[in-house]
mmCIF file of C-alpha atoms in Angstrom:
data_model
loop_
_atom_site.group_PDB
_atom_site.id
_atom_site.type_symbol
_atom_site.label_atom_id
_atom_site.label_comp_id
_atom_site.label_asym_id
_atom_site.label_seq_id
_atom_site.Cartn_x
_atom_site.Cartn_y
_atom_site.Cartn_z
ATOM 1 C CA MET R 21 -131.427 10.939 128.487
ATOM 2 C CA LEU R 22 -130.890 13.256 125.612
ATOM 3 C CA VAL R 23 -129.018 16.062 126.931
ATOM 4 C CA ARG R 24 -125.432 15.822 126.421
ATOM 5 C CA ASP R 25 -124.029 19.243 127.195
ATOM 6 C CA ALA R 26 -126.475 22.079 128.326
ATOM 7 C CA THR R 27 -125.237 25.242 130.269
ATOM 8 C CA ASP R 28 -127.543 27.474 132.530
ATOM 9 C CA ALA R 29 -127.286 30.664 131.544
ATOM 10 C CA ILE R 30 -129.894 33.913 131.297
ATOM 11 C CA LEU R 31 -130.002 35.158 127.676
ATOM 12 C CA GLU R 32 -132.277 38.132 126.432
ATOM 13 C CA SER R 33 -135.986 37.121 125.648
ATOM 14 C CA THR R 34 -137.071 37.238 122.071
ATOM 15 C CA ASP R 35 -137.677 41.213 122.055
ATOM 16 C CA GLY R 36 -134.415 41.248 124.161
ATOM 17 C CA ASP R 37 -136.367 43.024 127.314
ATOM 18 C CA PHE R 38 -135.998 41.439 130.892
ATOM 19 C CA THR R 39 -137.406 43.490 133.254
ATOM 20 C CA GLU R 40 -136.025 40.676 136.326
ATOM 21 C CA ILE R 41 -133.510 37.776 136.146
ATOM 22 C CA ILE R 42 -135.089 34.698 137.090
ATOM 23 C CA LEU R 43 -132.684 31.888 138.985
ATOM 24 C CA ASP R 44 -135.349 29.468 139.815
ATOM 25 C CA PRO R 45 -135.826 26.991 137.172
ATOM 26 C CA LEU R 46 -138.985 25.852 138.269
ATOM 27 C CA ALA R 47 -140.234 29.351 138.358
ATOM 28 C CA PRO R 48 -142.497 31.315 135.430
ATOM 29 C CA GLY R 49 -139.903 33.377 133.060
ATOM 30 C CA PHE R 50 -136.727 31.250 134.015
ATOM 31 C CA GLU R 51 -134.871 30.719 130.239
ATOM 32 C CA SER R 52 -131.783 28.221 130.497
ATOM 33 C CA TYR R 53 -129.436 28.581 127.540
ATOM 34 C CA VAL R 54 -128.829 25.399 125.452
ATOM 35 C CA THR R 55 -124.859 24.339 124.642
ATOM 36 C CA SER R 56 -124.814 22.243 121.343
ATOM 37 C CA THR R 57 -123.181 18.681 121.796
ATOM 38 C CA PRO R 58 -119.893 18.856 120.743
ATOM 39 C CA THR R 59 -119.153 17.798 117.851
ATOM 40 C CA HIS R 60 -115.744 16.682 115.543
ATOM 41 C CA LEU R 61 -115.592 15.627 112.069
ATOM 42 C CA LEU R 62 -112.629 13.820 112.349
ATOM 43 C CA GLY R 63 -110.873 12.852 108.223
ATOM 44 C CA LEU R 64 -107.852 10.789 107.371
ATOM 45 C CA LYS R 65 -106.245 11.860 104.244
ATOM 46 C CA GLY R 66 -103.702 10.670 101.911
ATOM 47 C CA ALA R 67 -100.330 12.270 99.916
ATOM 48 C CA ASN R 68 -102.451 12.989 96.745
ATOM 49 C CA GLY R 69 -105.566 14.380 98.872
ATOM 50 C CA GLU R 70 -107.686 11.630 98.575
ATOM 51 C CA LEU R 71 -109.995 10.697 102.063
ATOM 52 C CA VAL R 72 -109.071 7.514 103.477
ATOM 53 C CA SER R 73 -111.208 7.466 106.633
ATOM 54 C CA ILE R 74 -113.598 9.436 108.451
ATOM 55 C CA ALA R 75 -115.442 9.706 111.653
ATOM 56 C CA LEU R 76 -118.188 11.909 113.395
ATOM 57 C CA LEU R 77 -116.790 12.091 117.124
ATOM 58 C CA ALA R 78 -119.525 13.710 120.326
ATOM 59 C CA LEU R 79 -118.941 14.050 123.490
ATOM 60 C CA PHE R 80 -121.492 13.503 126.440
ATOM 61 C CA ALA R 81 -122.499 15.699 129.170
ATOM 62 C CA ASP R 82 -119.507 17.419 130.885
ATOM 63 C CA ASP R 83 -116.937 16.600 128.266
ATOM 64 C CA ILE R 84 -116.743 12.860 129.907
ATOM 65 C CA GLY R 85 -116.488 9.999 127.383
ATOM 66 C CA GLY R 86 -118.333 10.130 124.359
ATOM 67 C CA THR R 87 -119.487 8.620 120.838
ATOM 68 C CA ALA R 88 -118.174 7.866 117.232
ATOM 69 C CA ILE R 89 -119.719 6.965 114.011
ATOM 70 C CA VAL R 90 -117.350 5.733 111.366
ATOM 71 C CA PHE R 91 -119.057 6.543 108.037
ATOM 72 C CA PRO R 92 -117.746 4.149 104.730
ATOM 73 C CA VAL R 93 -116.124 6.534 102.367
ATOM 74 C CA ASP R 94 -117.822 4.366 99.844
ATOM 75 C CA LEU R 95 -121.182 5.571 101.364
ATOM 76 C CA LEU R 96 -123.378 7.511 98.758
ATOM 77 C CA ILE R 97 -124.150 11.310 99.992
ATOM 78 C CA ALA R 98 -125.432 12.398 96.946
ATOM 79 C CA GLU R 99 -127.234 10.679 93.817
ATOM 80 C CA ASP R 100 -123.987 9.567 92.278
ATOM 81 C CA ALA R 101 -121.424 10.561 94.847
ATOM 82 C CA SER R 102 -119.649 9.007 97.553
ATOM 83 C CA ILE R 103 -117.965 10.268 100.772
ATOM 84 C CA SER R 104 -114.479 10.026 99.114
ATOM 85 C CA GLU R 105 -115.683 11.067 95.625
ATOM 86 C CA MET R 106 -117.030 13.972 97.236
ATOM 87 C CA TYR R 107 -113.755 14.829 99.051
ATOM 88 C CA LEU R 108 -112.135 14.862 95.870
ATOM 89 C CA THR R 109 -114.462 16.958 93.634
ATOM 90 C CA VAL R 110 -114.807 20.122 96.134
ATOM 91 C CA SER R 111 -113.232 22.017 98.400
ATOM 92 C CA GLU R 112 -112.857 21.093 101.983
ATOM 93 C CA PRO R 113 -115.188 23.323 103.197
ATOM 94 C CA GLU R 114 -117.793 22.598 100.421
ATOM 95 C CA PHE R 115 -117.216 18.803 101.309
ATOM 96 C CA ILE R 116 -118.056 19.720 105.102
ATOM 97 C CA SER R 117 -121.107 21.634 103.957
ATOM 98 C CA GLU R 118 -122.373 18.790 101.226
ATOM 99 C CA LEU R 119 -121.702 16.328 104.071
ATOM 100 C CA GLY R 120 -123.710 18.184 106.618
ATOM 101 C CA ARG R 121 -126.610 18.435 104.256
ATOM 102 C CA TYR R 122 -126.517 14.761 104.057
ATOM 103 C CA LEU R 123 -126.567 14.133 107.979
ATOM 104 C CA ASN R 124 -128.726 17.670 108.491
ATOM 105 C CA LEU R 125 -126.480 18.336 111.178
ATOM 106 C CA GLY R 126 -123.178 21.114 111.499
ATOM 107 C CA PHE R 127 -120.179 20.402 112.899
ATOM 108 C CA ASN R 128 -118.511 22.436 115.771
ATOM 109 C CA ALA R 129 -114.990 22.072 114.618
ATOM 110 C CA SER R 130 -113.304 19.618 111.942
ATOM 111 C CA SER R 131 -109.679 18.431 110.991
ATOM 112 C CA PHE R 132 -108.271 16.744 108.112
ATOM 113 C CA ILE R 133 -104.837 14.890 109.152
ATOM 114 C CA THR R 134 -102.191 13.394 106.826
ATOM 115 C CA GLU R 135 -100.262 10.144 106.841
ATOM 116 C CA GLU R 136 -97.488 12.192 108.500
ATOM 117 C CA ASP R 137 -99.878 13.606 111.305
ATOM 118 C CA LEU R 138 -100.618 9.893 112.041
ATOM 119 C CA VAL R 139 -97.168 8.682 112.468
ATOM 120 C CA GLU R 140 -96.554 11.480 114.457
ATOM 121 C CA TYR R 141 -99.568 10.964 116.772
ATOM 122 C CA PHE R 142 -98.581 7.063 117.249
ATOM 123 C CA GLN R 143 -94.783 7.676 117.865
ATOM 124 C CA VAL R 144 -96.280 9.327 121.141
ATOM 125 C CA ALA R 145 -99.443 7.285 121.845
ATOM 126 C CA THR R 146 -99.814 3.892 123.271
ATOM 127 C CA PRO R 147 -99.189 1.020 120.341
ATOM 128 C CA LEU R 148 -101.876 0.322 118.797
ATOM 129 C CA VAL R 149 -103.175 -3.317 118.413
ATOM 130 C CA VAL R 150 -106.150 -3.719 115.881
ATOM 131 C CA THR R 151 -108.669 -6.678 115.398
ATOM 132 C CA LEU R 152 -108.667 -7.804 111.529
ATOM 133 C CA ASN R 153 -112.142 -9.927 110.855
ATOM 134 C CA ASP R 154 -110.644 -11.257 107.424
ATOM 135 C CA PRO R 155 -107.203 -11.476 106.123
ATOM 136 C CA LEU R 156 -105.867 -8.923 103.571
ATOM 137 C CA ILE R 157 -105.368 -10.800 100.238
ATOM 138 C CA GLU R 158 -103.560 -9.441 97.066
ATOM 139 C CA LEU R 159 -103.382 -11.517 93.841
ATOM 140 C CA ASP R 160 -99.594 -12.088 92.625
ATOM 141 C CA ASP R 161 -99.568 -13.432 89.311
ATOM 142 C CA GLY R 162 -102.999 -15.072 90.137
ATOM 143 C CA GLU R 163 -101.782 -16.437 93.273
ATOM 144 C CA PRO R 164 -103.336 -15.218 96.160
ATOM 145 C CA GLN R 165 -100.958 -13.646 98.987
ATOM 146 C CA ILE R 166 -101.739 -12.974 102.495
ATOM 147 C CA ILE R 167 -100.793 -9.230 103.106
ATOM 148 C CA TYR R 168 -102.295 -9.103 106.617
ATOM 149 C CA GLU R 169 -103.342 -12.081 108.566
ATOM 150 C CA SER R 170 -106.671 -11.796 110.543
ATOM 151 C CA GLY R 171 -106.826 -11.826 114.276
ATOM 152 C CA GLU R 172 -105.245 -9.285 116.408
ATOM 153 C CA LEU R 173 -102.762 -6.690 114.733
ATOM 154 C CA ALA R 174 -99.870 -4.631 116.455
ATOM 155 C CA LEU R 175 -99.490 -2.062 113.758
ATOM 156 C CA PRO R 176 -96.421 0.414 114.231
ATOM 157 C CA PRO R 177 -96.922 3.686 113.291
ATOM 158 C CA SER R 178 -95.141 3.788 109.800
ATOM 159 C CA GLU R 179 -97.847 1.099 108.858
ATOM 160 C CA ILE R 180 -100.974 2.283 110.131
ATOM 161 C CA TYR R 181 -101.737 4.247 107.296
ATOM 162 C CA SER R 182 -101.142 1.863 104.745
ATOM 163 C CA TYR R 183 -103.266 -0.531 106.405
ATOM 164 C CA LEU R 184 -106.336 1.977 106.319
ATOM 165 C CA SER R 185 -105.422 2.811 102.675
ATOM 166 C CA TRP R 186 -105.171 -0.687 101.214
ATOM 167 C CA GLU R 187 -107.535 -1.259 98.752
ATOM 168 C CA SER R 188 -108.422 -4.752 96.847
ATOM 169 C CA ASP R 189 -111.527 -5.816 94.325
ATOM 170 C CA ASN R 190 -111.732 -8.536 96.637
ATOM 171 C CA GLU R 191 -113.053 -6.720 99.656
ATOM 172 C CA SER R 192 -116.469 -5.687 99.749
ATOM 173 C CA GLY R 193 -117.375 -1.943 100.929
ATOM 174 C CA TYR R 194 -119.052 -3.442 103.940
ATOM 175 C CA ASN R 195 -115.961 -5.390 105.192
ATOM 176 C CA LYS R 196 -113.892 -2.293 104.130
ATOM 177 C CA TRP R 197 -115.841 -0.340 106.713
ATOM 178 C CA LEU R 198 -115.596 -3.199 109.078
ATOM 179 C CA ARG R 199 -112.045 -2.926 109.110
ATOM 180 C CA HIS R 200 -112.156 0.929 109.413
ATOM 181 C CA LYS R 201 -114.225 0.756 112.315
ATOM 182 C CA ASN R 202 -112.385 -1.695 114.334
ATOM 183 C CA PHE R 203 -109.041 0.430 113.788
ATOM 184 C CA TRP R 204 -111.367 3.749 115.194
ATOM 185 C CA GLU R 205 -112.458 1.726 117.867
ATOM 186 C CA SER R 206 -109.286 0.239 118.699
ATOM 187 C CA TRP R 207 -107.304 3.539 118.510
ATOM 188 C CA LEU R 208 -110.342 5.717 120.741
ATOM 189 C CA SER R 209 -110.730 3.283 123.183
ATOM 190 C CA SER R 210 -107.168 3.016 123.973
ATOM 191 C CA LEU R 211 -106.776 6.554 124.926
ATOM 192 C CA THR R 212 -105.936 7.507 128.472
ATOM 193 C CA THR R 213 -106.224 10.490 130.759
ATOM 194 C CA ASP R 214 -102.240 10.629 130.921
ATOM 195 C CA GLU R 215 -101.873 10.301 127.413
ATOM 196 C CA ALA R 216 -104.282 12.850 126.254
ATOM 197 C CA GLU R 217 -102.355 15.667 128.250
ATOM 198 C CA THR R 218 -99.309 14.568 126.823
ATOM 199 C CA LEU R 219 -100.722 14.598 123.108
ATOM 200 C CA GLU R 220 -102.070 17.933 124.213
ATOM 201 C CA ASN R 221 -98.505 19.488 124.686
ATOM 202 C CA GLU R 222 -97.601 17.583 121.209
ATOM 203 C CA TRP R 223 -100.588 17.608 119.141
ATOM 204 C CA ARG R 224 -101.581 21.230 117.451
ATOM 205 C CA GLU R 225 -105.566 20.627 116.800
ATOM 206 C CA ARG R 226 -106.922 22.140 120.044
ATOM 207 C CA GLU R 227 -110.318 21.143 119.807
ATOM 208 C CA LEU R 228 -109.543 17.437 118.553
ATOM 209 C CA ASN R 229 -107.283 17.328 121.947
ATOM 210 C CA ARG R 230 -110.594 18.429 123.821
ATOM 211 C CA MET R 231 -112.383 15.211 122.103
ATOM 212 C CA PHE R 232 -109.538 13.232 123.202
ATOM 213 C CA ARG R 233 -109.487 14.294 126.362
ATOM 214 C CA GLY R 234 -113.321 13.801 126.943
ATOM 215 C CA ILE R 235 -113.336 10.310 125.147
ATOM 216 C CA SER R 236 -110.478 9.236 127.328
ATOM 217 C CA SER R 237 -112.606 10.339 130.383
ATOM 218 C CA GLY R 238 -115.422 7.944 130.506
ATOM 219 C CA ILE R 239 -117.154 5.694 128.200
ATOM 220 C CA LEU R 240 -116.423 5.718 124.623
ATOM 221 C CA LEU R 241 -119.668 4.128 122.399
ATOM 222 C CA ILE R 242 -119.007 3.293 118.742
ATOM 223 C CA GLN R 243 -122.116 3.350 116.897
ATOM 224 C CA ASN R 244 -123.123 0.283 114.318
ATOM 225 C CA LEU R 245 -124.767 1.226 110.813
ATOM 226 C CA ASN R 246 -127.240 -0.376 109.338
ATOM 227 C CA LEU R 247 -125.608 -0.535 105.797
ATOM 228 C CA PHE R 248 -126.449 -2.114 102.742
ATOM 229 C CA GLU R 249 -124.872 -2.498 99.418
ATOM 230 C CA VAL R 250 -126.191 -0.761 95.959
ATOM 231 C CA GLN R 251 -127.701 -2.832 94.034
ATOM 232 C CA ASP R 252 -124.974 -4.037 90.822
ATOM 233 C CA SER R 253 -121.834 -2.772 92.982
ATOM 234 C CA ASN R 254 -120.016 -4.294 96.207
ATOM 235 C CA LYS R 255 -118.332 -1.187 96.448
ATOM 236 C CA TYR R 256 -120.926 1.772 97.218
ATOM 237 C CA LEU R 257 -122.944 1.783 100.557
ATOM 238 C CA ARG R 258 -126.366 3.316 101.490
ATOM 239 C CA LEU R 259 -127.934 4.126 104.674
ATOM 240 C CA GLU R 260 -131.489 3.555 105.648
ATOM 241 C CA GLU R 261 -132.878 7.370 105.939
ATOM 242 C CA ASP R 262 -134.867 6.932 109.255
ATOM 243 C CA PHE R 263 -132.103 4.671 111.017
ATOM 244 C CA LEU R 264 -129.677 7.642 110.032
ATOM 245 C CA SER R 265 -131.909 10.350 111.535
ATOM 246 C CA ALA R 266 -132.744 7.902 114.835
ATOM 247 C CA LEU R 267 -128.874 7.593 115.312
ATOM 248 C CA LEU R 268 -128.083 11.017 114.916
ATOM 249 C CA LEU R 269 -130.871 12.163 117.264
ATOM 250 C CA GLU R 270 -129.230 10.007 119.800
ATOM 251 C CA VAL R 271 -125.610 10.688 119.175
ATOM 252 C CA VAL R 272 -126.192 14.684 118.534
ATOM 253 C CA PRO R 273 -129.400 15.631 120.344
ATOM 254 C CA PHE R 274 -128.449 19.006 120.352
ATOM 255 C CA PRO R 275 -127.096 19.787 116.485
ATOM 256 C CA ILE R 276 -126.220 22.790 114.778
ATOM 257 C CA ALA R 277 -127.182 23.866 111.499
ATOM 258 C CA PRO R 278 -125.157 22.374 108.675
ATOM 259 C CA TYR R 279 -125.203 25.736 106.714
ATOM 260 C CA GLU R 280 -126.771 29.430 107.542
ATOM 261 C CA ASN R 281 -130.669 28.848 107.781
ATOM 262 C CA GLY R 282 -130.204 24.698 107.278
ATOM 263 C CA ARG R 283 -132.039 24.790 111.108
ATOM 264 C CA ALA R 284 -134.227 27.049 112.771
ATOM 265 C CA LYS R 285 -133.287 28.717 115.942
ATOM 266 C CA VAL R 286 -135.680 27.560 118.675
ATOM 267 C CA LYS R 287 -136.480 28.984 121.865
ATOM 268 C CA LEU R 288 -138.856 25.993 123.719
ATOM 269 C CA LEU R 289 -140.997 27.257 126.876
ATOM 270 C CA ASP R 290 -143.149 25.171 128.716
ATOM 271 C CA GLY R 291 -146.765 26.936 129.490
ATOM 272 C CA ILE R 292 -147.858 24.519 131.885
ATOM 273 C CA GLY R 293 -145.544 23.827 134.271
ATOM 274 C CA GLY R 294 -143.265 21.031 135.599
ATOM 275 C CA ILE R 295 -143.021 19.539 131.778
ATOM 276 C CA ASP R 296 -139.968 17.286 130.875
ATOM 277 C CA MET R 297 -139.162 19.223 127.786
ATOM 278 C CA VAL R 298 -135.836 17.655 126.835
ATOM 279 C CA ASN R 299 -137.300 14.273 126.614
ATOM 280 C CA THR R 300 -140.804 15.278 125.430
ATOM 281 C CA PHE R 301 -140.585 18.023 122.926
ATOM 282 C CA VAL R 302 -137.025 18.328 122.102
ATOM 283 C CA PRO R 303 -136.482 15.193 120.056
ATOM 284 C CA LYS R 304 -139.669 16.157 117.967
ATOM 285 C CA LEU R 305 -138.505 20.116 117.108
ATOM 286 C CA VAL R 306 -134.763 18.545 116.525
ATOM 287 C CA SER R 307 -136.202 15.730 113.858
ATOM 288 C CA ALA R 308 -138.199 18.566 111.939
ATOM 289 C CA GLY R 309 -135.207 20.891 111.821
ATOM 290 C CA GLY R 310 -134.732 22.701 115.124
ATOM 291 C CA GLU R 311 -131.551 23.706 116.846
ATOM 292 C CA ILE R 312 -132.898 24.226 120.050
ATOM 293 C CA LYS R 313 -131.057 27.342 121.714
ATOM 294 C CA LEU R 314 -133.186 28.142 124.845
ATOM 295 C CA ILE R 315 -135.205 25.768 127.224
ATOM 296 C CA GLY R 316 -137.658 27.580 130.048
ATOM 297 C CA ASN R 317 -140.892 28.512 131.499
ATOM 298 C CA ALA R 318 -143.623 31.003 129.715
ATOM 299 C CA GLN R 319 -144.087 34.259 131.927
ATOM 300 C CA GLN R 320 -147.308 32.711 133.266
ATOM 301 C CA PHE R 321 -148.201 29.113 133.638
ATOM 302 C CA GLY R 322 -151.977 27.573 132.377
ATOM 303 C CA VAL R 323 -151.395 28.036 128.812
ATOM 304 C CA PRO R 324 -154.497 26.226 127.396
ATOM 305 C CA LYS R 325 -152.828 25.689 123.546
ATOM 306 C CA THR R 326 -149.651 25.609 122.111
ATOM 307 C CA LEU R 327 -148.505 28.150 119.871
ATOM 308 C CA ILE R 328 -145.482 28.564 117.559
ATOM 309 C CA THR R 329 -144.700 31.991 116.585
ATOM 310 C CA TYR R 330 -141.999 32.557 114.056
ATOM 311 C CA TYR R 331 -140.584 36.166 113.323
ATOM 312 C CA ASP R 332 -139.158 36.092 109.677
ATOM 313 C CA GLU R 333 -141.218 34.715 106.599
ATOM 314 C CA ALA R 334 -138.309 32.214 105.548
ATOM 315 C CA TYR R 335 -139.119 30.569 108.544
ATOM 316 C CA LEU R 336 -142.573 29.351 107.767
ATOM 317 C CA ASN R 337 -141.729 25.771 106.520
ATOM 318 C CA PHE R 338 -140.174 25.312 109.893
ATOM 319 C CA ALA R 339 -142.806 26.408 112.168
ATOM 320 C CA GLU R 340 -145.141 24.301 110.031
ATOM 321 C CA ALA R 341 -143.100 21.323 110.320
ATOM 322 C CA PHE R 342 -142.759 21.948 114.287
ATOM 323 C CA SER R 343 -146.696 22.504 114.156
ATOM 324 C CA THR R 344 -146.900 19.161 112.497
ATOM 325 C CA ALA R 345 -144.393 17.220 114.971
ATOM 326 C CA ILE R 346 -146.320 18.613 118.010
ATOM 327 C CA ALA R 347 -149.833 17.982 118.252
ATOM 328 C CA GLY R 348 -152.563 20.586 118.812
ATOM 329 C CA SER R 349 -150.287 23.341 117.870
ATOM 330 C CA SER R 350 -151.583 26.490 116.082
ATOM 331 C CA ILE R 351 -149.022 29.094 114.258
ATOM 332 C CA GLU R 352 -148.435 33.028 114.209
ATOM 333 C CA PHE R 353 -146.092 35.284 112.525
ATOM 334 C CA GLU R 354 -144.820 38.386 114.553
ATOM 335 C CA PRO R 355 -142.273 40.229 111.967
ATOM 336 C CA LEU R 356 -139.313 41.382 114.348
ATOM 337 C CA SER R 357 -136.315 42.815 112.512
ATOM 338 C CA GLU R 358 -133.566 41.000 115.099
ATOM 339 C CA SER R 359 -134.129 38.004 117.399
ATOM 340 C CA ALA R 360 -132.259 35.896 119.277
ATOM 341 C CA VAL R 361 -134.434 32.870 117.822
ATOM 342 C CA ASP R 362 -136.178 32.109 114.870
ATOM 343 C CA VAL R 363 -139.178 30.531 115.976
ATOM 344 C CA THR R 364 -140.737 30.158 119.801
ATOM 345 C CA VAL R 365 -142.541 27.056 120.626
ATOM 346 C CA LEU R 366 -144.771 27.575 123.664
ATOM 347 C CA ILE R 367 -146.311 24.164 124.910
ATOM 348 C CA GLY R 368 -150.096 24.259 125.889
ATOM 349 C CA GLY R 369 -151.727 21.791 127.803
ATOM 350 C CA ASN R 370 -153.560 20.968 124.568
ATOM 351 C CA SER R 371 -150.337 18.700 123.261
ATOM 352 C CA LEU R 372 -150.081 16.427 126.238
#
């Protein structure tokens, strides 16, 4: 299932004129409001403002369980800038926008917590045990010195930040990411419901508490990334674009726009009756730049052809992308000064 969080609610139609409220989801005219997948961008930053580690958290349906994508801070998200470099050169809001542009999705909330925050957190939380695949080594007068042995490590609160921020020319960008991924997995999977409730009284980040409560209530999935090193560099990493798009579609099936007009708000209507709209058409529209706001039924079934209607000329490119994604569709322009959505997609029989 691609549904992660959807709440039925009766909203106004495109022209804002409802003569009857329809409650039967199988009846013509029914509409359901779709809540975006809950997401939170969580970064850990150092005393000098540097970004040490970062992850995207998302919750499953009803806030029970969730998933996390740990991004390497050495991941190139612009032609000549990694995540960590971008964070240092722009403001925090600009960074969030730039990362969202790279991922083609927005975040419901974000937090960037400090070393002091981490110490405060882990003084309340369960002691953290992490897995280290390879020992961390530094050279002392040319002689290798082991800082952390490989295997399972019990990290006291005062050492967690130094463990994450440790740097060595001998550690590849990929191995560094793996070390951070193991940390996040150990941290998030150790959360318990009781602990989340205790932290809610101690931790000032309300939206982050929601994530912790949800993750502690169900299954946690930590996503793997198909990373490859940039040629002539063992530091910078890249992600294959198609892999990233498919992964994000699975993790965040109902995304929001990363910036204004970054996605088109879409009403998706079944013009035939009984179509599995969520799994058949939502992924296609989201991949083409849609932000699904409503799913429902046409006023009458038996629609022969799929019609894509856009209400502002600025959204023509989205309408064309949706038409390419859904076979047999045609496009029309209906100028409206105000509309709850940017595009309406009415599915007809020729697109099945």
